[in-house]
Short mmCIF file of C-alpha atoms in Angstrom, two decimals:
data_model
loop_
_atom_site.label_atom_id
_atom_site.label_comp_id
_atom_site.label_asym_id
_atom_site.label_seq_id
_atom_site.Cartn_x
_atom_site.Cartn_y
_atom_site.Cartn_z
CA MET A 1 108.02 -113.99 182.52
CA THR A 2 111.57 -112.67 182.70
CA LEU A 3 112.62 -109.54 184.52
CA ALA A 4 115.25 -107.12 183.35
CA PRO A 5 118.46 -107.38 185.46
CA GLY A 6 118.12 -103.72 186.49
CA ARG A 7 114.65 -104.38 187.88
CA ILE A 8 115.79 -107.45 189.85
CA VAL A 9 118.53 -105.34 191.42
CA ALA A 10 115.97 -102.66 192.33
CA ILE A 11 113.60 -105.17 193.91
CA ILE A 12 116.39 -106.74 195.99
CA ALA A 13 117.58 -103.25 197.03
CA VAL A 14 114.08 -102.26 198.19
CA LEU A 15 113.66 -105.50 200.14
CA VAL A 16 117.06 -105.01 201.83
CA VAL A 17 116.17 -101.43 202.79
CA ILE A 18 112.89 -102.70 204.30
CA PHE A 19 114.83 -105.40 206.18
CA LEU A 20 117.01 -102.66 207.66
CA GLN A 21 113.98 -100.82 209.06
CA VAL A 22 112.16 -103.91 210.43
CA PRO A 23 113.39 -103.74 214.07
CA VAL A 24 112.64 -100.00 214.12
CA ILE A 25 109.03 -100.53 213.06
CA VAL A 26 108.50 -103.49 215.39
CA THR A 27 109.91 -101.58 218.38
CA MET A 28 107.67 -98.60 217.76
CA LEU A 29 104.62 -100.89 217.44
CA ALA A 30 105.54 -102.61 220.70
CA ALA A 31 105.84 -99.27 222.47
CA VAL A 32 102.26 -98.17 221.74
CA SER A 33 100.61 -101.54 222.11
CA THR A 34 98.58 -102.30 225.23
CA THR A 35 99.58 -105.97 225.32
CA SER A 36 103.03 -107.00 226.42
CA TYR A 37 103.28 -109.39 223.49
CA LEU A 38 102.78 -107.98 220.06
CA THR A 39 100.01 -108.97 217.73
CA ILE A 40 99.04 -107.59 214.34
CA PRO A 41 96.88 -105.59 214.34
CA PRO A 42 97.84 -104.17 217.82
CA GLN A 43 95.02 -104.86 220.27
CA GLY A 44 94.91 -101.32 221.59
CA LEU A 45 96.94 -98.18 221.48
CA THR A 46 98.41 -96.46 224.56
CA LEU A 47 101.07 -93.96 225.57
CA HIS A 48 101.06 -95.40 229.09
CA TRP A 49 104.52 -97.04 228.74
CA PHE A 50 106.15 -93.75 227.84
CA ALA A 51 104.82 -92.10 230.99
CA GLU A 52 105.91 -95.10 233.06
CA VAL A 53 109.47 -95.07 231.73
CA LEU A 54 109.93 -91.31 231.98
CA SER A 55 108.88 -91.33 235.63
CA ASP A 56 111.03 -94.32 236.59
CA PRO A 57 114.02 -93.03 238.59
CA GLU A 58 116.16 -95.96 237.47
CA TYR A 59 115.76 -95.04 233.83
CA LEU A 60 116.26 -91.32 234.52
CA LYS A 61 119.49 -92.01 236.38
CA ALA A 62 120.74 -94.19 233.52
CA ILE A 63 119.82 -91.56 230.94
CA ARG A 64 121.69 -88.94 232.96
CA LEU A 65 124.87 -91.02 233.19
CA SER A 66 124.72 -91.87 229.51
CA LEU A 67 124.43 -88.20 228.55
CA ILE A 68 127.23 -87.11 230.87
CA LEU A 69 129.52 -89.77 229.44
CA ALA A 70 128.63 -89.03 225.81
CA VAL A 71 128.97 -85.25 226.02
CA SER A 72 132.14 -85.15 228.10
CA SER A 73 133.94 -87.91 226.19
CA THR A 74 133.04 -86.42 222.81
CA THR A 75 134.18 -82.96 223.91
CA LEU A 76 137.46 -84.32 225.24
CA SER A 77 137.98 -86.47 222.15
CA LEU A 78 137.39 -83.44 219.91
CA VAL A 79 139.96 -81.29 221.71
CA LEU A 80 142.61 -84.04 222.00
CA GLY A 81 141.88 -85.61 218.64
CA VAL A 82 141.84 -82.46 216.52
CA ALA A 83 145.07 -81.18 218.15
CA ALA A 84 146.82 -84.49 217.43
CA ALA A 85 145.45 -84.71 213.89
CA TRP A 86 146.64 -81.16 213.13
CA ALA A 87 150.17 -82.00 214.29
CA ILE A 88 150.17 -85.23 212.28
CA HIS A 89 148.87 -83.43 209.21
CA SER A 90 151.56 -80.72 209.49
CA ARG A 91 154.20 -83.49 209.65
CA ALA A 92 155.65 -81.72 212.71
CA LEU A 93 157.01 -84.98 214.08
CA PRO A 94 158.90 -87.88 212.54
CA GLY A 95 156.93 -91.10 212.29
CA SER A 96 153.60 -89.36 211.83
CA GLU A 97 152.12 -92.38 210.15
CA ALA A 98 153.04 -94.70 213.04
CA ILE A 99 151.57 -92.21 215.53
CA ALA A 100 148.37 -92.01 213.49
CA SER A 101 148.05 -95.81 213.53
CA PHE A 102 148.54 -95.85 217.30
CA LEU A 103 145.77 -93.26 217.75
CA MET A 104 143.46 -95.37 215.56
CA ALA A 105 144.38 -98.68 217.21
CA PRO A 106 141.35 -98.89 219.55
CA LEU A 107 139.27 -99.28 216.39
CA VAL A 108 140.77 -102.66 215.46
CA PHE A 109 140.79 -104.11 218.96
CA PRO A 110 137.59 -105.98 219.82
CA SER A 111 135.59 -103.83 222.27
CA VAL A 112 135.11 -106.71 224.67
CA VAL A 113 138.90 -107.05 224.94
CA ILE A 114 139.32 -103.33 225.77
CA GLY A 115 136.51 -103.83 228.32
CA VAL A 116 138.07 -106.75 230.19
CA ALA A 117 141.54 -105.19 230.04
CA LEU A 118 140.17 -101.99 231.65
CA LEU A 119 138.25 -104.03 234.24
CA GLN A 120 141.42 -105.70 235.41
CA TYR A 121 143.33 -102.40 235.25
CA VAL A 122 140.87 -100.41 237.36
CA SER A 123 140.54 -103.16 239.94
CA LEU A 124 144.35 -103.21 240.14
CA LEU A 125 144.41 -99.41 240.64
CA ARG A 126 141.27 -99.56 242.87
CA LEU A 127 139.45 -97.04 240.70
CA TYR A 128 136.32 -99.17 240.22
CA GLY A 129 133.06 -97.37 239.40
CA GLY A 130 134.39 -93.86 239.04
CA THR A 131 132.83 -91.52 236.48
CA GLY A 132 136.33 -90.34 235.49
CA VAL A 133 137.33 -93.89 234.57
CA LEU A 134 134.18 -94.25 232.46
CA ILE A 135 134.87 -90.96 230.68
CA ALA A 136 138.46 -91.99 229.96
CA ALA A 137 137.28 -95.36 228.61
CA HIS A 138 134.78 -93.61 226.35
CA VAL A 139 137.51 -91.26 225.09
CA VAL A 140 139.54 -94.33 224.08
CA ILE A 141 136.66 -95.74 222.00
CA THR A 142 135.43 -92.45 220.51
CA VAL A 143 138.71 -90.66 219.70
CA PRO A 144 139.61 -92.76 216.60
CA TYR A 145 136.44 -91.48 214.88
CA ILE A 146 137.46 -87.87 215.55
CA VAL A 147 141.07 -88.44 214.46
CA ARG A 148 139.92 -90.14 211.26
CA ALA A 149 137.41 -87.39 210.44
CA ALA A 150 139.91 -84.63 211.23
CA LEU A 151 142.71 -86.23 209.16
CA SER A 152 140.49 -86.79 206.14
CA SER A 153 139.06 -83.27 206.37
CA LEU A 154 142.54 -81.76 206.76
CA GLY A 155 143.62 -83.73 203.69
CA GLY A 156 141.08 -81.74 201.67
CA VAL A 157 142.38 -78.37 202.83
CA ASP A 158 144.85 -76.48 200.63
CA ARG A 159 147.89 -76.03 202.88
CA SER A 160 148.89 -72.80 201.14
CA LEU A 161 145.82 -71.13 202.67
CA GLU A 162 147.24 -71.56 206.16
CA GLU A 163 150.71 -70.44 204.92
CA ALA A 164 149.14 -67.37 203.35
CA ALA A 165 147.57 -66.48 206.73
CA ARG A 166 151.02 -66.84 208.34
CA VAL A 167 152.57 -64.57 205.74
CA LEU A 168 149.86 -62.02 206.49
CA GLY A 169 150.93 -62.01 210.12
CA ALA A 170 148.71 -64.59 211.83
CA THR A 171 150.26 -66.79 214.51
CA GLY A 172 150.17 -70.52 213.90
CA PHE A 173 147.20 -70.99 216.17
CA GLU A 174 145.34 -68.01 214.66
CA ALA A 175 145.90 -69.39 211.19
CA PHE A 176 144.43 -72.71 212.31
CA ARG A 177 141.49 -71.20 214.18
CA LEU A 178 140.52 -68.61 211.58
CA VAL A 179 141.32 -70.40 208.33
CA THR A 180 141.64 -74.18 208.68
CA LEU A 181 139.10 -74.87 211.43
CA PRO A 182 136.10 -73.34 209.58
CA LEU A 183 137.07 -75.35 206.49
CA ILE A 184 137.12 -78.69 208.33
CA ARG A 185 134.10 -77.97 210.55
CA PRO A 186 131.54 -80.05 208.54
CA GLY A 187 133.82 -83.09 208.69
CA LEU A 188 134.38 -82.56 212.42
CA VAL A 189 130.62 -82.31 213.02
CA ALA A 190 130.17 -85.67 211.29
CA GLY A 191 133.04 -87.18 213.30
CA ALA A 192 131.67 -85.79 216.57
CA LEU A 193 128.27 -87.22 215.77
CA PHE A 194 129.81 -90.66 215.25
CA ALA A 195 131.68 -90.28 218.52
CA LEU A 196 128.53 -89.21 220.36
CA VAL A 197 126.55 -92.18 219.00
CA THR A 198 129.41 -94.60 219.71
CA SER A 199 129.52 -93.48 223.34
CA LEU A 200 125.71 -93.55 223.77
CA ASP A 201 125.68 -96.99 222.23
CA ASN A 202 128.44 -98.69 224.04
CA VAL A 203 127.88 -101.82 226.08
CA PRO A 204 130.94 -104.07 225.64
CA VAL A 205 133.39 -101.64 227.31
CA THR A 206 131.03 -99.85 229.69
CA ILE A 207 129.43 -102.95 231.24
CA PHE A 208 132.76 -104.09 232.75
CA LEU A 209 133.41 -100.73 234.44
CA LEU A 210 130.09 -99.98 236.09
CA ALA A 211 129.79 -100.29 239.85
CA PRO A 212 126.82 -102.30 241.17
CA GLY A 213 123.68 -100.16 240.84
CA GLN A 214 125.38 -97.88 238.31
CA GLN A 215 123.77 -98.07 234.85
CA THR A 216 123.97 -96.48 231.45
CA LEU A 217 120.89 -96.58 229.28
CA PRO A 218 122.00 -99.31 226.84
CA VAL A 219 123.40 -101.43 229.70
CA LEU A 220 120.06 -101.08 231.55
CA ILE A 221 118.13 -102.19 228.47
CA PHE A 222 120.65 -104.98 227.84
CA SER A 223 120.15 -106.40 231.31
CA SER A 224 116.38 -105.90 231.45
CA VAL A 225 115.94 -107.87 228.20
CA GLU A 226 117.30 -110.95 230.05
CA HIS A 227 113.98 -110.91 231.96
CA GLY A 228 111.88 -110.92 228.76
CA VAL A 229 110.25 -108.43 226.41
CA ASP A 230 109.08 -105.42 228.41
CA PRO A 231 106.91 -102.67 226.88
CA GLY A 232 108.87 -100.14 228.98
CA VAL A 233 112.00 -101.12 227.05
CA ALA A 234 110.06 -100.64 223.83
CA ALA A 235 109.02 -97.17 224.90
CA ILE A 236 112.49 -96.00 225.87
CA SER A 237 113.82 -97.58 222.65
CA THR A 238 111.23 -95.63 220.63
CA ILE A 239 112.36 -92.38 222.23
CA MET A 240 115.90 -93.27 221.19
CA ILE A 241 114.77 -94.09 217.67
CA ILE A 242 113.02 -90.73 217.31
CA LEU A 243 116.00 -88.81 218.75
CA THR A 244 118.47 -90.67 216.44
CA GLY A 245 116.26 -89.91 213.43
CA LEU A 246 116.02 -86.22 214.36
CA ILE A 247 119.78 -85.88 214.89
CA LEU A 248 120.43 -87.58 211.54
CA LEU A 249 117.99 -85.29 209.69
CA ILE A 250 119.38 -82.13 211.30
CA ALA A 251 122.96 -83.26 210.55
CA GLU A 252 122.00 -83.98 206.93
CA ARG A 253 120.35 -80.56 206.55
CA ARG A 254 123.25 -78.69 208.16
CA THR A 255 126.30 -80.48 206.79
CA GLY A 256 125.22 -82.85 204.00
CA PHE A 257 126.00 -85.65 206.41
CA HIS A 258 125.71 -88.44 203.80
CA ARG A 259 128.95 -87.26 202.17
CA PHE A 260 130.93 -88.09 205.30
CA VAL A 261 129.87 -91.64 206.01
CA MET B 1 156.44 -76.87 207.83
CA ILE B 2 153.54 -74.99 209.37
CA ILE B 3 154.16 -75.86 212.99
CA ARG B 4 157.40 -76.61 214.77
CA ARG B 5 158.47 -79.92 216.14
CA ARG B 6 158.07 -78.81 219.77
CA THR B 7 154.56 -77.53 219.11
CA GLY B 8 153.78 -80.78 217.34
CA ALA B 9 154.88 -82.82 220.35
CA ALA B 10 152.83 -80.64 222.64
CA LEU B 11 149.76 -81.16 220.46
CA ILE B 12 150.06 -84.91 220.18
CA SER B 13 151.25 -85.86 223.67
CA PRO B 14 147.98 -85.30 225.64
CA LEU B 15 146.12 -87.78 223.48
CA ALA B 16 149.09 -90.15 223.26
CA LEU B 17 149.36 -90.16 227.09
CA VAL B 18 145.62 -90.85 227.51
CA LEU B 19 145.86 -93.78 225.09
CA ILE B 20 149.01 -95.15 226.72
CA ALA B 21 147.46 -94.93 230.20
CA CYS B 22 143.94 -96.12 229.35
CA PHE B 23 144.42 -98.43 226.35
CA ALA B 24 147.97 -99.73 225.91
CA ALA B 25 148.82 -100.21 229.59
CA PRO B 26 145.63 -102.17 230.49
CA ILE B 27 146.11 -104.51 227.55
CA ILE B 28 149.82 -105.06 228.27
CA LEU B 29 149.05 -105.69 231.95
CA MET B 30 146.50 -108.34 230.94
CA LEU B 31 149.21 -110.40 229.19
CA PRO B 32 150.79 -111.87 232.38
CA THR B 33 147.32 -112.68 233.71
CA SER B 34 146.68 -114.93 230.73
CA PHE B 35 149.65 -117.13 231.83
CA ARG B 36 148.50 -117.52 235.46
CA GLU B 37 146.90 -120.63 236.87
CA TYR B 38 143.29 -120.44 237.92
CA LEU B 39 141.58 -122.83 240.32
CA PRO B 40 137.77 -122.65 240.40
CA GLY B 41 136.61 -121.24 243.71
CA MET B 42 140.20 -120.49 244.78
CA GLY B 43 141.17 -117.79 242.33
CA ILE B 44 144.60 -117.24 240.85
CA THR B 45 147.33 -119.41 242.30
CA PRO B 46 150.21 -117.18 243.27
CA GLY B 47 153.66 -117.78 241.84
CA SER B 48 152.82 -120.30 239.16
CA TRP B 49 152.91 -119.79 235.44
CA THR B 50 151.27 -121.90 232.74
CA ILE B 51 150.30 -121.98 229.08
CA ASP B 52 147.26 -124.16 229.77
CA ASN B 53 144.89 -121.26 229.24
CA TYR B 54 146.01 -121.04 225.63
CA ALA B 55 146.31 -124.76 225.11
CA GLN B 56 142.72 -125.37 226.22
CA ILE B 57 141.41 -123.05 223.47
CA ILE B 58 142.62 -125.59 220.95
CA LEU B 59 142.46 -128.82 222.97
CA ASP B 60 139.25 -128.49 224.97
CA ASP B 61 136.15 -129.58 223.02
CA TYR B 62 133.97 -126.85 224.46
CA TYR B 63 136.33 -123.98 223.59
CA ARG B 64 137.15 -125.43 220.20
CA GLU B 65 133.49 -125.61 219.36
CA VAL B 66 133.04 -121.95 220.35
CA VAL B 67 136.02 -120.91 218.23
CA TRP B 68 134.71 -122.77 215.17
CA ARG B 69 131.22 -121.41 215.71
CA THR B 70 132.56 -117.85 215.98
CA PHE B 71 134.56 -118.07 212.76
CA GLY B 72 131.77 -119.90 210.92
CA LEU B 73 129.37 -117.19 211.99
CA GLY B 74 131.81 -114.58 210.72
CA LEU B 75 131.99 -116.22 207.29
CA LEU B 76 128.24 -116.73 207.04
CA VAL B 77 127.35 -113.18 208.11
CA THR B 78 129.96 -111.72 205.74
CA ALA B 79 128.68 -113.81 202.80
CA ILE B 80 125.06 -112.82 203.39
CA ALA B 81 125.93 -109.15 203.88
CA LEU B 82 127.91 -109.13 200.66
CA ALA B 83 125.20 -110.94 198.68
CA ILE B 84 122.35 -108.66 199.74
CA GLY B 85 124.46 -105.55 200.16
CA TYR B 86 125.90 -105.47 196.65
CA PRO B 87 122.55 -104.95 194.85
CA LEU B 88 121.66 -102.18 197.27
CA ALA B 89 125.03 -100.47 196.81
CA LEU B 90 124.65 -100.78 193.03
CA MET B 91 121.18 -99.22 193.27
CA ILE B 92 122.53 -96.35 195.37
CA VAL B 93 125.31 -95.50 192.91
CA ARG B 94 123.76 -96.41 189.55
CA GLY B 95 120.04 -96.01 190.30
CA PRO B 96 117.98 -92.82 189.82
CA GLU B 97 119.70 -89.72 191.17
CA ARG B 98 116.81 -88.63 193.40
CA TRP B 99 116.82 -91.95 195.26
CA ARG B 100 120.46 -91.65 196.24
CA VAL B 101 120.35 -89.48 199.39
CA PRO B 102 117.14 -91.04 200.79
CA LEU B 103 118.60 -94.55 200.28
CA ILE B 104 121.90 -93.61 201.94
CA LEU B 105 120.04 -92.10 204.89
CA LEU B 106 117.85 -95.24 205.22
CA VAL B 107 121.09 -97.28 205.38
CA VAL B 108 122.78 -94.92 207.86
CA PHE B 109 119.77 -94.54 210.15
CA PRO B 110 119.70 -98.11 211.49
CA MET B 111 123.51 -97.96 211.67
CA MET B 112 123.36 -94.98 214.02
CA LEU B 113 120.60 -96.54 216.07
CA ASN B 114 121.52 -98.05 219.39
CA LEU B 115 122.74 -101.63 219.08
CA VAL B 116 120.75 -102.76 222.08
CA VAL B 117 117.59 -101.14 220.70
CA ARG B 118 118.03 -102.94 217.40
CA SER B 119 118.54 -106.32 219.07
CA PHE B 120 115.46 -105.65 221.18
CA GLY B 121 113.44 -105.06 217.99
CA TRP B 122 114.51 -108.43 216.67
CA ILE B 123 113.61 -110.10 219.99
CA ALA B 124 110.09 -108.60 219.82
CA LEU B 125 109.82 -110.02 216.30
CA LEU B 126 111.49 -113.40 216.66
CA ALA B 127 110.68 -114.53 220.22
CA ASN B 128 108.47 -117.60 220.84
CA ARG B 129 105.59 -115.26 221.56
CA GLY B 130 106.94 -112.59 219.27
CA LEU B 131 105.24 -110.87 216.39
CA LEU B 132 106.21 -113.37 213.69
CA ASN B 133 105.16 -116.48 215.61
CA ASN B 134 101.93 -114.87 216.77
CA LEU B 135 101.11 -113.90 213.22
CA LEU B 136 101.84 -117.34 211.80
CA ILE B 137 99.77 -119.03 214.54
CA ASP B 138 96.86 -116.61 214.04
CA LEU B 139 96.94 -117.34 210.33
CA GLY B 140 96.81 -121.06 211.15
CA LEU B 141 100.04 -121.79 209.29
CA ILE B 142 101.81 -123.33 212.31
CA ASP B 143 100.60 -124.84 215.61
CA THR B 144 103.72 -124.47 217.74
CA PRO B 145 106.03 -121.47 217.65
CA LEU B 146 109.07 -121.72 215.40
CA LYS B 147 112.36 -121.51 217.23
CA LEU B 148 113.91 -118.35 215.76
CA MET B 149 115.96 -117.17 218.73
CA PHE B 150 118.61 -118.51 221.09
CA ASN B 151 120.07 -120.33 218.08
CA MET B 152 122.06 -119.58 214.95
CA THR B 153 119.06 -118.18 213.04
CA GLY B 154 118.45 -115.29 215.44
CA VAL B 155 122.12 -114.43 215.86
CA VAL B 156 122.76 -114.44 212.07
CA ILE B 157 119.70 -112.23 211.39
CA GLY B 158 120.75 -109.78 214.11
CA LEU B 159 124.40 -109.62 213.03
CA VAL B 160 123.62 -109.24 209.33
CA HIS B 161 121.30 -106.38 210.23
CA ILE B 162 123.96 -104.63 212.28
CA TYR B 163 126.91 -104.98 209.92
CA LEU B 164 125.15 -104.74 206.55
CA PRO B 165 125.30 -100.91 206.50
CA PHE B 166 129.12 -101.03 206.89
CA MET B 167 129.33 -103.38 203.91
CA VAL B 168 126.96 -101.25 201.81
CA LEU B 169 128.91 -98.02 202.49
CA MET B 170 132.25 -99.68 201.61
CA LEU B 171 130.71 -101.03 198.39
CA VAL B 172 129.17 -97.69 197.51
CA ALA B 173 132.60 -96.08 197.71
CA ALA B 174 134.10 -98.85 195.58
CA ILE B 175 131.41 -98.76 192.87
CA GLN B 176 131.58 -94.96 192.77
CA ALA B 177 135.29 -95.22 191.94
CA VAL B 178 134.58 -97.30 188.82
CA PRO B 179 134.39 -94.91 185.82
CA ARG B 180 131.22 -95.34 183.78
CA ASP B 181 133.33 -95.19 180.62
CA VAL B 182 134.70 -98.68 181.14
CA GLU B 183 131.18 -100.11 181.19
CA ALA B 184 130.30 -98.09 178.13
CA ALA B 185 133.44 -99.41 176.46
CA ALA B 186 132.45 -102.98 177.35
CA SER B 187 128.99 -102.55 175.82
CA THR B 188 130.47 -100.94 172.70
CA LEU B 189 132.60 -104.05 172.36
CA GLY B 190 129.43 -106.13 172.39
CA ALA B 191 129.07 -107.21 176.05
CA GLY B 192 125.53 -107.33 177.41
CA ARG B 193 124.74 -105.63 180.72
CA ILE B 194 125.06 -108.79 182.77
CA ARG B 195 128.30 -109.78 181.04
CA SER B 196 129.83 -106.32 181.43
CA PHE B 197 128.85 -106.34 185.11
CA PHE B 198 130.52 -109.68 185.84
CA MET B 199 133.55 -109.13 183.59
CA VAL B 200 134.20 -105.41 184.26
CA THR B 201 132.39 -103.81 187.19
CA LEU B 202 132.61 -106.65 189.69
CA PRO B 203 136.43 -107.24 189.28
CA LEU B 204 137.05 -103.50 189.49
CA THR B 205 135.30 -103.34 192.86
CA ALA B 206 137.27 -106.33 194.25
CA SER B 207 139.26 -104.16 196.63
CA GLY B 208 136.03 -102.68 198.06
CA ILE B 209 134.54 -106.15 198.39
CA LEU B 210 137.65 -107.28 200.27
CA ALA B 211 137.65 -104.22 202.54
CA GLY B 212 133.95 -104.55 203.31
CA SER B 213 134.21 -108.30 203.92
CA ILE B 214 137.19 -107.96 206.27
CA LEU B 215 135.41 -105.22 208.25
CA VAL B 216 132.20 -107.24 208.61
CA PHE B 217 134.11 -110.44 209.46
CA VAL B 218 136.24 -108.79 212.16
CA LEU B 219 133.26 -106.98 213.67
CA THR B 220 131.22 -110.20 213.67
CA ILE B 221 133.81 -112.33 215.44
CA SER B 222 134.20 -109.69 218.17
CA ALA B 223 130.47 -108.95 218.65
CA LEU B 224 129.17 -109.27 222.20
CA VAL B 225 125.76 -107.58 222.52
CA THR B 226 123.86 -109.19 219.64
CA PRO B 227 125.03 -112.80 220.24
CA ARG B 228 124.23 -112.34 223.95
CA MET B 229 120.75 -110.91 223.36
CA LEU B 230 119.68 -113.11 220.43
CA GLY B 231 121.78 -116.16 221.20
CA GLY B 232 121.09 -116.17 224.94
CA ALA B 233 123.10 -118.28 227.35
CA THR B 234 122.98 -121.34 225.10
CA TYR B 235 124.37 -120.18 221.79
CA ARG B 236 127.84 -118.92 222.74
CA VAL B 237 130.56 -117.21 220.75
CA LEU B 238 134.06 -116.05 221.73
CA ALA B 239 133.01 -112.62 223.01
CA THR B 240 130.17 -113.93 225.15
CA VAL B 241 132.43 -116.66 226.57
CA ILE B 242 135.01 -113.98 227.49
CA TYR B 243 132.22 -112.00 229.17
CA ASP B 244 131.08 -115.07 231.16
CA GLU B 245 134.64 -116.04 232.19
CA TYR B 246 135.20 -112.56 233.58
CA MET B 247 131.83 -111.69 235.06
CA GLN B 248 130.37 -115.03 236.15
CA LEU B 249 133.14 -117.60 236.53
CA LEU B 250 135.73 -114.99 237.66
CA ASN B 251 138.25 -116.99 235.66
CA TRP B 252 140.35 -113.99 234.62
CA PRO B 253 143.34 -116.00 233.32
CA GLY B 254 141.14 -118.08 231.03
CA GLY B 255 139.24 -115.00 229.90
CA ALA B 256 142.46 -113.09 229.25
CA ALA B 257 143.86 -115.91 227.09
CA LEU B 258 140.64 -115.97 225.05
CA ALA B 259 140.75 -112.18 224.74
CA PHE B 260 144.28 -112.31 223.36
CA ALA B 261 143.42 -115.16 220.97
CA LEU B 262 140.48 -113.06 219.62
CA THR B 263 142.64 -109.95 219.32
CA LEU B 264 145.40 -111.88 217.55
CA ALA B 265 142.87 -113.30 215.09
CA ALA B 266 141.42 -109.84 214.38
CA LEU B 267 144.84 -108.21 213.99
CA VAL B 268 146.21 -110.97 211.72
CA ILE B 269 143.16 -110.80 209.48
CA VAL B 270 143.37 -106.99 209.19
CA TRP B 271 147.13 -107.12 208.55
CA ALA B 272 146.89 -109.94 205.98
CA SER B 273 144.12 -108.18 204.12
CA GLY B 274 146.16 -105.01 203.99
CA ARG B 275 148.98 -106.99 202.39
CA LEU B 276 146.58 -108.65 199.97
CA ALA B 277 145.02 -105.31 198.99
CA LYS B 278 148.48 -103.84 198.39
CA ARG B 279 149.45 -106.71 196.12
CA TRP B 280 146.20 -106.38 194.14
CA GLY B 281 146.71 -102.67 193.94
CA GLY B 282 150.21 -103.25 192.56
CA MET B 283 148.88 -105.55 189.85
CA ALA B 284 146.05 -103.33 188.65
#
């Protein structure tokens, strides 16, 4: 029997999509299973691990630090990144292209290199373990996503609209705030979402800057896995899977997120 | 000009200063460290400079093996991601319209999902007492667990999973840019679907293939979390060795030299591919 080429492509595509969801499914199964090692079918179902994780002060502390870092670094990146992108887009300075490449540079440097460089830097300056240092580090790794999203959204805005606003008496900032900003908002939401996820996800930079006892959620999971597969880790992972899925669906509904990736 | 030069400088300088203070300065300050001498247990010898840290990356068998392994892994993961990503990208662009958005979201969802969580999922599946081995033993197909983790198998599976979405999205953009007319023209001229794909569509997406491959390759050679979680302490790559040099051996000069070697490799590859893409673009 021979298959049409189109059908073979479709079969491979479906298999690949399933492959992409495998760890998600396995993690969720592990989270509700009573045994610490997974079997199919699961031997018994329980929500016990969720209760355990959500009452564990170590996890709660890590979740808190992760959220503080993600929200503050994304907010800072948005403010700094959009301002810089607007200036680059307006060609207000010579060498805009070189400046843009510098702002995007953290994207091409391996994270682990940024991590060890910062580790040495903060120990030199004796700033080890400060939340401010962590926020600054997260701004460095999240800001390229904002700059990229802002520049590509600004590229799609007709510049004469902003000039028209100026002619009608708006100040430069008013023209930006009232005309350009609403037009680039969907792109910025997508960029901010990427920044948020990047911060919440980060291990290779964060792990070098944490003081002993200080943990972010992914770093905590990363280090507990060294001691073996733990259903508590599966439970907290499942919570993150559900939250990620919800954020993605809401973003898709609100902004047509798939157009920005 | 919508905004003046002085306003422009005021808008850019806060971010530029943050990046100079927290990105450029730390990396530049790491450069002298990579030329210092390190004695195990004693720390950095004051006042002496050396290029041994760089020389050992090429001359020492252990480091050389790690470098080869890292680059081999990069090639393998890139090849697999391209081979299984292309059909999926083709399906997203050329398949039924109503499948498009769900398929894209199913590709983006694992990409947005925490890296550590994803590696954990693979551990639960691939471990000696993981789901797959338990299943195979229960079915009586094997007696002893297959070794799927702490070796190349586990790391390749995990890395392909993590970087495949990047490849697919790059390929989707490239395939979308190919006008359907050229394929129609090819079939009018008598080419079958397979022939028109290999002679027309595939060459026209070459720049997307290159861009996706470079991205996946560079991300793979700098990956830390997945090789550490699925490769363990035995299967080491450049990033995990840098991590160990800094955090366990406290050999900062050695780690810094490795970090610069890795950065140089990544930058050269990105730069060379940019040149290559430009030349191709000029020819087309």
